Amino acid sequence: MARWQPDARGRLLRAAIDLFAEQGYDATTTAQIAARAGLTKTTFFRHFPDKREVLFFGQPVLVDLARTAARTAPSDGTPMDAVLAAVDAMTATAFDEQREYAPRLQEVVAANIELRERAVFKQAVIARAIADGLAERGVAEPTASLAADLGARAYHDGFDRWIEPGNTTGLPALARAALDELRAAAARLA
Amino acid sequence: MARWQPDARGRLLRAAIDLFAEQGYDATTTAQIAARAGLTKTTFFRHFPDKREVLFFGQPVLVDLARTAARTAPSDGTPMDAVLAAVDAMTATAFDEQREYAPRLQEVVAANIELRERAVFKQAVIARAIADGLAERGVAEPTASLAADLGARAYHDGFDRWIEPGNTTGLPALARAALDELRAAAARLA
């Protein structure tokens, strides 16, 4: 994801959010998104398989970062230390323009059941990646999956707080705070 | 869900599983499913909005049972007592023929990304229902969501064990065992 660039992917994402908000998700075509972005349909399909995936384009990067960080965290740490490393790796990718367009992106997703399902799946895929990283360091089930769920949820909850109007705290600190709260909740349940 | 009946929904479900397995999900039409079940397309659409939802037809019942059980569990119990009540309410719906067709249903789902997304969403919707029931009895966030996740995962893990070849234990006992393991894992993480 790195810093925001005026590149094809970013232009397509902003064009898609604009069009979905203006005329609805179902009524918007890939040709319209490409045209709004000032690009050809061929360029669109070089970057995305369909219009839906434009909205989730950061996911593969997050998934790779999360799995790698969980796997390569110091070997003397606990499973939750490795989860924290995965959360930190994901939140380090945040950039300012993302915070500006995220609320509009969330509105588009909330208005469409297919997109809501895809968003839930995205969180599950991130959790799976962290769990895979934990498994590679020898953490057994169901501990690995449960710890990974806490990490994915912390990233998600932290992100929601980050894009709230008036928030001035960075995503890494907010996600860490969310992870602390989830861990305290787990302690109360156990 | 109750006991299996040779009713329209059940016939449509078995026809859909057969056809998806034989010729693939994408190649199968609602008309073909209705014909295989010996029913009209009109009857199909009286029961389901589209071919995908045939595979998830038990979900609304599970969701209602889970939410109600979590909300109405004895008021002097802990959040995890209420989660256990929700899991018990869901597993009480299990019936023998479900166990026979479930492995084939899971194969169909595993082969198709759209169906996998829908299955993940189903588990999230069940978790949301339990969390809603917990919220109605005053359990705060993120404890409610986390406890609900344990319940939804226990149902899911118990179900997977239930349909394993050679298993002779009932779903209720398997889901309870899965919930115990998840709780122990939460204790180790906290």
Short mmCIF file of C-alpha atoms in Angstrom, two decimals:
data_model
loop_
_atom_site.label_atom_id
_atom_site.label_comp_id
_atom_site.label_asym_id
_atom_site.label_seq_id
_atom_site.Cartn_x
_atom_site.Cartn_y
_atom_site.Cartn_z
CA MET A 1 0.00 0.00 0.00
CA ALA A 2 2.87 2.40 0.94
CA ARG A 3 2.25 6.14 0.61
CA TRP A 4 -0.64 7.27 -1.52
CA GLN A 5 0.32 7.76 -5.17
CA PRO A 6 -1.75 9.28 -7.97
CA ASP A 7 -1.47 5.89 -9.66
CA ALA A 8 -3.97 3.84 -11.59
CA ARG A 9 -5.14 1.79 -8.62
CA GLY A 10 -5.73 4.83 -6.45
CA ARG A 11 -7.51 6.69 -9.24
CA LEU A 12 -9.74 3.70 -9.91
CA LEU A 13 -10.56 3.39 -6.21
CA ARG A 14 -11.57 7.03 -5.89
CA ALA A 15 -13.58 6.90 -9.11
CA ALA A 16 -15.38 3.76 -7.91
CA ILE A 17 -16.25 5.27 -4.52
CA ASP A 18 -17.58 8.41 -6.23
CA LEU A 19 -19.71 6.48 -8.71
CA PHE A 20 -21.03 3.95 -6.20
CA ALA A 21 -22.07 6.83 -3.92
CA GLU A 22 -23.62 8.85 -6.74
CA GLN A 23 -25.56 6.21 -8.65
CA GLY A 24 -25.37 3.01 -6.59
CA TYR A 25 -23.14 -0.04 -6.77
CA ASP A 26 -25.36 -2.14 -9.03
CA ALA A 27 -25.83 0.62 -11.60
CA THR A 28 -22.10 1.29 -11.95
CA THR A 29 -20.04 -0.48 -14.62
CA THR A 30 -16.32 -1.11 -14.86
CA ALA A 31 -16.32 1.01 -18.04
CA GLN A 32 -17.75 3.96 -16.12
CA ILE A 33 -15.17 3.58 -13.35
CA ALA A 34 -12.33 3.46 -15.87
CA ALA A 35 -13.71 6.51 -17.72
CA ARG A 36 -14.12 8.53 -14.51
CA ALA A 37 -10.53 7.67 -13.59
CA GLY A 38 -9.35 8.78 -17.04
CA LEU A 39 -8.20 5.26 -17.87
CA THR A 40 -9.16 2.54 -20.33
CA LYS A 41 -11.18 -0.56 -19.51
CA THR A 42 -8.11 -2.61 -20.39
CA THR A 43 -6.15 -0.81 -17.71
CA PHE A 44 -8.98 -1.47 -15.26
CA PHE A 45 -8.79 -5.21 -15.86
CA ARG A 46 -5.01 -5.19 -15.56
CA HIS A 47 -5.52 -4.13 -11.95
CA PHE A 48 -8.81 -5.71 -10.85
CA PRO A 49 -10.94 -8.74 -11.80
CA ASP A 50 -14.21 -6.82 -11.26
CA LYS A 51 -15.72 -3.65 -9.82
CA ARG A 52 -16.13 -5.13 -6.36
CA GLU A 53 -12.45 -5.84 -5.84
CA VAL A 54 -11.55 -2.19 -6.38
CA LEU A 55 -12.89 -1.51 -2.89
CA PHE A 56 -10.70 -4.20 -1.30
CA PHE A 57 -7.46 -3.59 -3.11
CA GLY A 58 -5.33 -3.18 0.01
CA GLN A 59 -6.15 -6.65 1.31
CA PRO A 60 -3.37 -8.77 -0.26
CA VAL A 61 -0.73 -6.45 1.18
CA LEU A 62 -2.29 -6.56 4.65
CA VAL A 63 -2.56 -10.32 4.53
CA ASP A 64 1.10 -10.76 3.58
CA LEU A 65 2.29 -8.31 6.21
CA ALA A 66 0.19 -9.92 8.94
CA ARG A 67 1.29 -13.48 8.22
CA THR A 68 4.97 -12.54 7.92
CA ALA A 69 5.00 -10.44 11.07
CA ALA A 70 3.27 -13.14 13.12
CA ARG A 71 5.67 -15.79 11.85
CA THR A 72 8.88 -13.78 12.28
CA ALA A 73 8.20 -12.15 15.65
CA PRO A 74 10.92 -12.97 18.25
CA SER A 75 10.80 -16.67 19.05
CA ASP A 76 10.87 -16.11 22.82
CA GLY A 77 7.62 -14.11 22.71
CA THR A 78 4.10 -15.30 23.53
CA PRO A 79 1.42 -15.87 20.89
CA MET A 80 -0.07 -12.48 21.80
CA ASP A 81 3.33 -10.83 21.24
CA ALA A 82 3.27 -12.26 17.71
CA VAL A 83 -0.32 -11.02 17.23
CA LEU A 84 0.75 -7.55 18.34
CA ALA A 85 3.57 -7.66 15.79
CA ALA A 86 1.02 -8.55 13.09
CA VAL A 87 -1.29 -5.70 14.13
CA ASP A 88 1.63 -3.25 14.15
CA ALA A 89 2.71 -4.38 10.69
CA MET A 90 -0.79 -3.78 9.33
CA THR A 91 -1.32 -0.39 10.96
CA ALA A 92 2.08 0.84 9.77
CA THR A 93 0.61 0.92 6.24
CA ALA A 94 -1.99 3.59 7.12
CA PHE A 95 -1.78 6.87 5.25
CA ASP A 96 -3.65 10.15 5.56
CA GLU A 97 -5.71 10.04 2.37
CA GLN A 98 -6.98 6.58 3.35
CA ARG A 99 -8.52 8.14 6.44
CA GLU A 100 -10.27 10.73 4.30
CA TYR A 101 -11.94 8.35 1.87
CA ALA A 102 -12.57 5.45 4.28
CA PRO A 103 -15.86 6.79 5.71
CA ARG A 104 -17.31 7.13 2.20
CA LEU A 105 -16.03 3.68 1.30
CA GLN A 106 -17.71 2.24 4.43
CA GLU A 107 -21.01 3.90 3.48
CA VAL A 108 -20.89 2.26 0.06
CA VAL A 109 -20.13 -1.13 1.64
CA ALA A 110 -22.88 -0.77 4.26
CA ALA A 111 -25.49 -0.10 1.56
CA ASN A 112 -24.88 -3.37 -0.28
CA ILE A 113 -25.20 -6.90 1.09
CA GLU A 114 -22.68 -8.35 -1.38
CA LEU A 115 -20.10 -5.80 -0.29
CA ARG A 116 -20.86 -6.36 3.39
CA GLU A 117 -20.24 -10.08 2.90
CA ARG A 118 -16.97 -9.31 1.14
CA ALA A 119 -15.91 -7.02 4.01
CA VAL A 120 -16.62 -9.71 6.61
CA PHE A 121 -14.69 -12.18 4.47
CA LYS A 122 -11.77 -9.74 4.32
CA GLN A 123 -11.55 -9.68 8.11
CA ALA A 124 -11.70 -13.49 8.20
CA VAL A 125 -8.91 -13.74 5.62
CA ILE A 126 -6.72 -11.44 7.71
CA ALA A 127 -7.45 -13.55 10.80
CA ARG A 128 -6.57 -16.68 8.82
CA ALA A 129 -3.26 -15.13 7.76
CA ILE A 130 -2.31 -14.31 11.35
CA ALA A 131 -3.36 -17.82 12.42
CA ASP A 132 -1.17 -19.31 9.69
CA GLY A 133 1.76 -17.23 10.89
CA LEU A 134 1.16 -18.42 14.45
CA ALA A 135 0.88 -22.05 13.34
CA GLU A 136 4.25 -21.73 11.58
CA ARG A 137 5.78 -20.75 14.92
CA GLY A 138 4.20 -23.76 16.62
CA VAL A 139 1.10 -22.29 18.25
CA ALA A 140 -1.57 -25.00 18.48
CA GLU A 141 -5.28 -24.78 17.70
CA PRO A 142 -7.64 -23.39 18.82
CA THR A 143 -5.23 -20.93 20.49
CA ALA A 144 -3.81 -19.80 17.15
CA SER A 145 -7.21 -19.06 15.60
CA LEU A 146 -8.51 -17.35 18.71
CA ALA A 147 -5.43 -15.16 19.08
CA ALA A 148 -5.61 -14.34 15.38
CA ASP A 149 -9.27 -13.32 15.75
CA LEU A 150 -8.27 -10.88 18.49
CA GLY A 151 -5.66 -9.37 16.17
CA ALA A 152 -7.99 -9.02 13.18
CA ARG A 153 -10.70 -7.54 15.38
CA ALA A 154 -8.23 -5.11 16.98
CA TYR A 155 -7.14 -3.88 13.56
CA HIS A 156 -10.77 -3.47 12.52
CA ASP A 157 -11.89 -1.74 15.74
CA GLY A 158 -8.82 0.50 15.69
CA PHE A 159 -9.53 1.44 12.09
CA ASP A 160 -13.13 2.41 12.95
CA ARG A 161 -11.88 4.69 15.72
CA TRP A 162 -9.18 6.14 13.48
CA ILE A 163 -11.65 7.38 10.87
CA GLU A 164 -14.08 8.84 13.39
CA PRO A 165 -14.57 12.61 12.92
CA GLY A 166 -12.35 14.58 15.27
CA ASN A 167 -9.99 11.72 16.05
CA THR A 168 -6.37 12.88 16.28
CA THR A 169 -4.71 9.62 17.38
CA GLY A 170 -2.80 7.47 14.91
CA LEU A 171 -4.01 4.07 13.79
CA PRO A 172 -1.14 2.10 15.39
CA ALA A 173 -1.94 3.42 18.89
CA LEU A 174 -5.69 2.93 18.44
CA ALA A 175 -5.30 -0.67 17.28
CA ARG A 176 -2.94 -1.42 20.17
CA ALA A 177 -5.49 0.00 22.60
CA ALA A 178 -8.22 -2.12 21.01
CA LEU A 179 -6.04 -5.22 21.34
CA ASP A 180 -5.46 -4.45 25.04
CA GLU A 181 -9.22 -4.16 25.57
CA LEU A 182 -9.90 -7.44 23.77
CA ARG A 183 -7.29 -9.20 25.84
CA ALA A 184 -8.83 -7.85 29.05
CA ALA A 185 -12.25 -9.04 27.82
CA ALA A 186 -10.78 -12.49 27.13
CA ALA A 187 -9.44 -12.57 30.69
CA ARG A 188 -12.88 -11.75 32.11
CA LEU A 189 -14.48 -14.55 30.06
CA ALA A 190 -11.88 -17.17 30.94
CA MET B 1 -35.36 -26.72 10.96
CA ALA B 2 -36.99 -29.38 13.20
CA ARG B 3 -36.94 -32.99 11.98
CA TRP B 4 -36.21 -33.60 8.34
CA GLN B 5 -39.35 -33.59 6.19
CA PRO B 6 -39.70 -34.51 2.52
CA ASP B 7 -40.83 -30.92 1.98
CA ALA B 8 -40.10 -28.45 -0.77
CA ARG B 9 -37.15 -26.79 1.00
CA GLY B 10 -35.47 -30.09 1.75
CA ARG B 11 -36.02 -31.39 -1.76
CA LEU B 12 -34.63 -28.20 -3.26
CA LEU B 13 -31.59 -28.38 -1.00
CA ARG B 14 -30.78 -31.97 -1.97
CA ALA B 15 -31.36 -31.23 -5.65
CA ALA B 16 -29.07 -28.20 -5.45
CA ILE B 17 -26.27 -30.14 -3.74
CA ASP B 18 -26.53 -32.89 -6.35
CA LEU B 19 -26.46 -30.50 -9.29
CA PHE B 20 -23.69 -28.29 -7.91
CA ALA B 21 -21.57 -31.41 -7.32
CA GLU B 22 -22.33 -32.88 -10.76
CA GLN B 23 -21.98 -29.87 -13.03
CA GLY B 24 -20.63 -27.03 -10.89
CA TYR B 25 -22.27 -24.13 -9.11
CA ASP B 26 -21.97 -21.59 -11.91
CA ALA B 27 -23.43 -23.91 -14.54
CA THR B 28 -26.51 -24.75 -12.47
CA THR B 29 -29.72 -22.73 -12.84
CA THR B 30 -32.66 -22.31 -10.50
CA ALA B 31 -34.84 -23.93 -13.18
CA GLN B 32 -32.64 -27.04 -13.14
CA ILE B 33 -32.77 -27.23 -9.34
CA ALA B 34 -36.56 -26.93 -9.35
CA ALA B 35 -36.89 -29.57 -12.08
CA ARG B 36 -34.57 -32.01 -10.27
CA ALA B 37 -36.65 -31.53 -7.11
CA GLY B 38 -39.83 -32.17 -9.08
CA LEU B 39 -41.08 -28.65 -8.40
CA THR B 40 -41.82 -25.55 -10.44
CA LYS B 41 -39.60 -22.49 -10.67
CA THR B 42 -42.40 -20.53 -9.02
CA THR B 43 -42.20 -22.85 -6.02
CA PHE B 44 -38.45 -22.35 -5.95
CA PHE B 45 -38.80 -18.60 -5.71
CA ARG B 46 -41.46 -18.90 -3.02
CA HIS B 47 -38.75 -20.44 -0.84
CA PHE B 48 -35.47 -18.84 -1.91
CA PRO B 49 -34.34 -15.58 -3.54
CA ASP B 50 -31.62 -17.33 -5.58
CA LYS B 51 -29.69 -20.59 -5.97
CA ARG B 52 -27.03 -19.60 -3.47
CA GLU B 53 -29.44 -19.20 -0.57
CA VAL B 54 -30.67 -22.79 -0.93
CA LEU B 55 -27.41 -23.88 0.68
CA PHE B 56 -27.90 -21.61 3.70
CA PHE B 57 -31.55 -22.13 4.38
CA GLY B 58 -31.15 -23.11 8.03
CA GLN B 59 -29.49 -19.84 8.98
CA PRO B 60 -32.51 -17.67 9.94
CA VAL B 61 -33.67 -20.32 12.39
CA LEU B 62 -30.21 -20.64 13.96
CA VAL B 63 -29.89 -16.88 14.25
CA ASP B 64 -33.24 -16.52 16.02
CA LEU B 65 -32.55 -19.42 18.37
CA ALA B 66 -29.10 -18.11 19.26
CA ARG B 67 -30.21 -14.56 19.98
CA THR B 68 -33.24 -15.63 22.02
CA ALA B 69 -31.31 -18.18 24.07
CA ALA B 70 -28.52 -15.73 24.86
CA ARG B 71 -31.02 -13.06 25.90
CA THR B 72 -33.26 -15.30 28.02
CA ALA B 73 -30.63 -17.39 29.82
CA PRO B 74 -30.94 -17.12 33.65
CA SER B 75 -30.11 -13.57 34.71
CA ASP B 76 -27.72 -14.68 37.48
CA GLY B 77 -25.46 -16.45 34.95
CA THR B 78 -22.20 -15.18 33.44
CA PRO B 79 -21.88 -14.06 29.81
CA MET B 80 -20.34 -17.46 29.02
CA ASP B 81 -23.37 -19.21 30.57
CA ALA B 82 -25.54 -17.28 28.13
CA VAL B 83 -23.23 -18.21 25.26
CA LEU B 84 -23.50 -21.86 26.25
CA ALA B 85 -27.28 -21.54 26.21
CA ALA B 86 -27.08 -20.12 22.68
CA VAL B 87 -24.82 -22.95 21.52
CA ASP B 88 -27.13 -25.55 23.08
CA ALA B 89 -30.16 -23.98 21.39
CA MET B 90 -28.44 -24.17 17.99
CA THR B 91 -27.14 -27.71 18.36
CA ALA B 92 -30.57 -28.95 19.50
CA THR B 93 -31.76 -28.42 15.91
CA ALA B 94 -29.36 -31.04 14.47
CA PHE B 95 -30.92 -34.03 12.73
CA ASP B 96 -29.47 -37.20 11.24
CA GLU B 97 -29.99 -36.51 7.55
CA GLN B 98 -28.22 -33.15 7.96
CA ARG B 99 -25.14 -35.05 9.02
CA GLU B 100 -25.33 -37.18 5.89
CA TYR B 101 -25.54 -34.38 3.35
CA ALA B 102 -23.33 -31.83 5.17
CA PRO B 103 -19.97 -33.17 3.88
CA ARG B 104 -21.18 -32.89 0.29
CA LEU B 105 -22.56 -29.43 0.97
CA GLN B 106 -19.19 -28.37 2.40
CA GLU B 107 -17.39 -29.68 -0.70
CA VAL B 108 -19.63 -27.56 -2.91
CA VAL B 109 -19.01 -24.49 -0.75
CA ALA B 110 -15.24 -25.08 -0.65
CA ALA B 111 -15.06 -25.17 -4.45
CA ASN B 112 -16.58 -21.72 -4.95
CA ILE B 113 -15.24 -18.40 -3.63
CA GLU B 114 -18.68 -16.77 -3.59
CA LEU B 115 -20.06 -19.60 -1.46
CA ARG B 116 -17.04 -19.53 0.84
CA GLU B 117 -17.63 -15.84 1.43
CA ARG B 118 -21.29 -16.53 2.16
CA ALA B 119 -20.35 -19.27 4.65
CA VAL B 120 -17.96 -16.97 6.50
CA PHE B 121 -20.68 -14.33 6.54
CA LYS B 122 -23.10 -16.87 7.99
CA GLN B 123 -20.81 -17.52 10.93
CA ALA B 124 -20.43 -13.76 11.46
CA VAL B 125 -24.21 -13.30 11.41
CA ILE B 126 -24.61 -16.01 14.06
CA ALA B 127 -21.93 -14.35 16.19
CA ARG B 128 -23.71 -11.01 15.75
CA ALA B 129 -27.00 -12.58 16.91
CA ILE B 130 -25.40 -13.97 20.08
CA ALA B 131 -23.71 -10.61 20.72
CA ASP B 132 -27.08 -8.86 20.33
CA GLY B 133 -28.62 -11.26 22.86
CA LEU B 134 -25.75 -10.58 25.27
CA ALA B 135 -26.08 -6.81 24.80
CA GLU B 136 -29.78 -7.07 25.66
CA ARG B 137 -28.81 -8.59 29.00
CA GLY B 138 -26.33 -5.80 29.65
CA VAL B 139 -23.01 -7.32 28.61
CA ALA B 140 -20.70 -4.51 27.43
CA GLU B 141 -18.43 -4.39 24.39
CA PRO B 142 -16.00 -5.80 23.48
CA THR B 143 -16.84 -8.62 25.92
CA ALA B 144 -20.18 -9.34 24.21
CA SER B 145 -18.67 -9.63 20.72
CA LEU B 146 -15.74 -11.69 21.91
CA ALA B 147 -17.93 -14.10 23.89
CA ALA B 148 -20.26 -14.36 20.90
CA ASP B 149 -17.33 -15.20 18.63
CA LEU B 150 -16.42 -18.07 20.94
CA GLY B 151 -19.98 -19.37 20.72
CA ALA B 152 -20.20 -19.14 16.93
CA ARG B 153 -16.80 -20.78 16.57
CA ALA B 154 -17.74 -23.57 19.01
CA TYR B 155 -20.87 -24.32 16.99
CA HIS B 156 -18.83 -24.36 13.79
CA ASP B 157 -15.98 -26.48 15.19
CA GLY B 158 -18.45 -28.86 16.83
CA PHE B 159 -20.31 -29.22 13.55
CA ASP B 160 -17.10 -30.09 11.69
CA ARG B 161 -16.35 -32.83 14.21
CA TRP B 162 -19.92 -34.08 14.11
CA ILE B 163 -19.83 -34.78 10.38
CA GLU B 164 -16.42 -36.47 10.43
CA PRO B 165 -16.58 -40.08 9.21
CA GLY B 166 -16.82 -42.48 12.11
CA ASN B 167 -17.94 -39.93 14.66
CA THR B 168 -20.57 -41.31 17.03
CA THR B 169 -20.93 -38.35 19.40
CA GLY B 170 -23.87 -35.98 19.15
CA LEU B 171 -23.51 -32.37 18.02
CA PRO B 172 -24.52 -30.85 21.39
CA ALA B 173 -21.70 -32.63 23.26
CA LEU B 174 -19.14 -31.85 20.55
CA ALA B 175 -20.01 -28.14 20.48
CA ARG B 176 -19.85 -27.97 24.28
CA ALA B 177 -16.41 -29.59 24.20
CA ALA B 178 -15.29 -27.10 21.53
CA LEU B 179 -16.54 -24.22 23.68
CA ASP B 180 -14.59 -25.54 26.69
CA GLU B 181 -11.43 -25.71 24.58
CA LEU B 182 -11.93 -22.17 23.28
CA ARG B 183 -12.43 -20.89 26.79
CA ALA B 184 -9.25 -22.60 27.95
CA ALA B 185 -7.42 -21.06 25.00
CA ALA B 186 -8.77 -17.63 25.94
CA ALA B 187 -7.46 -18.15 29.48
CA ARG B 188 -3.99 -18.97 28.13
CA LEU B 189 -3.96 -15.83 26.00
CA ALA B 190 -5.20 -13.50 28.73
#
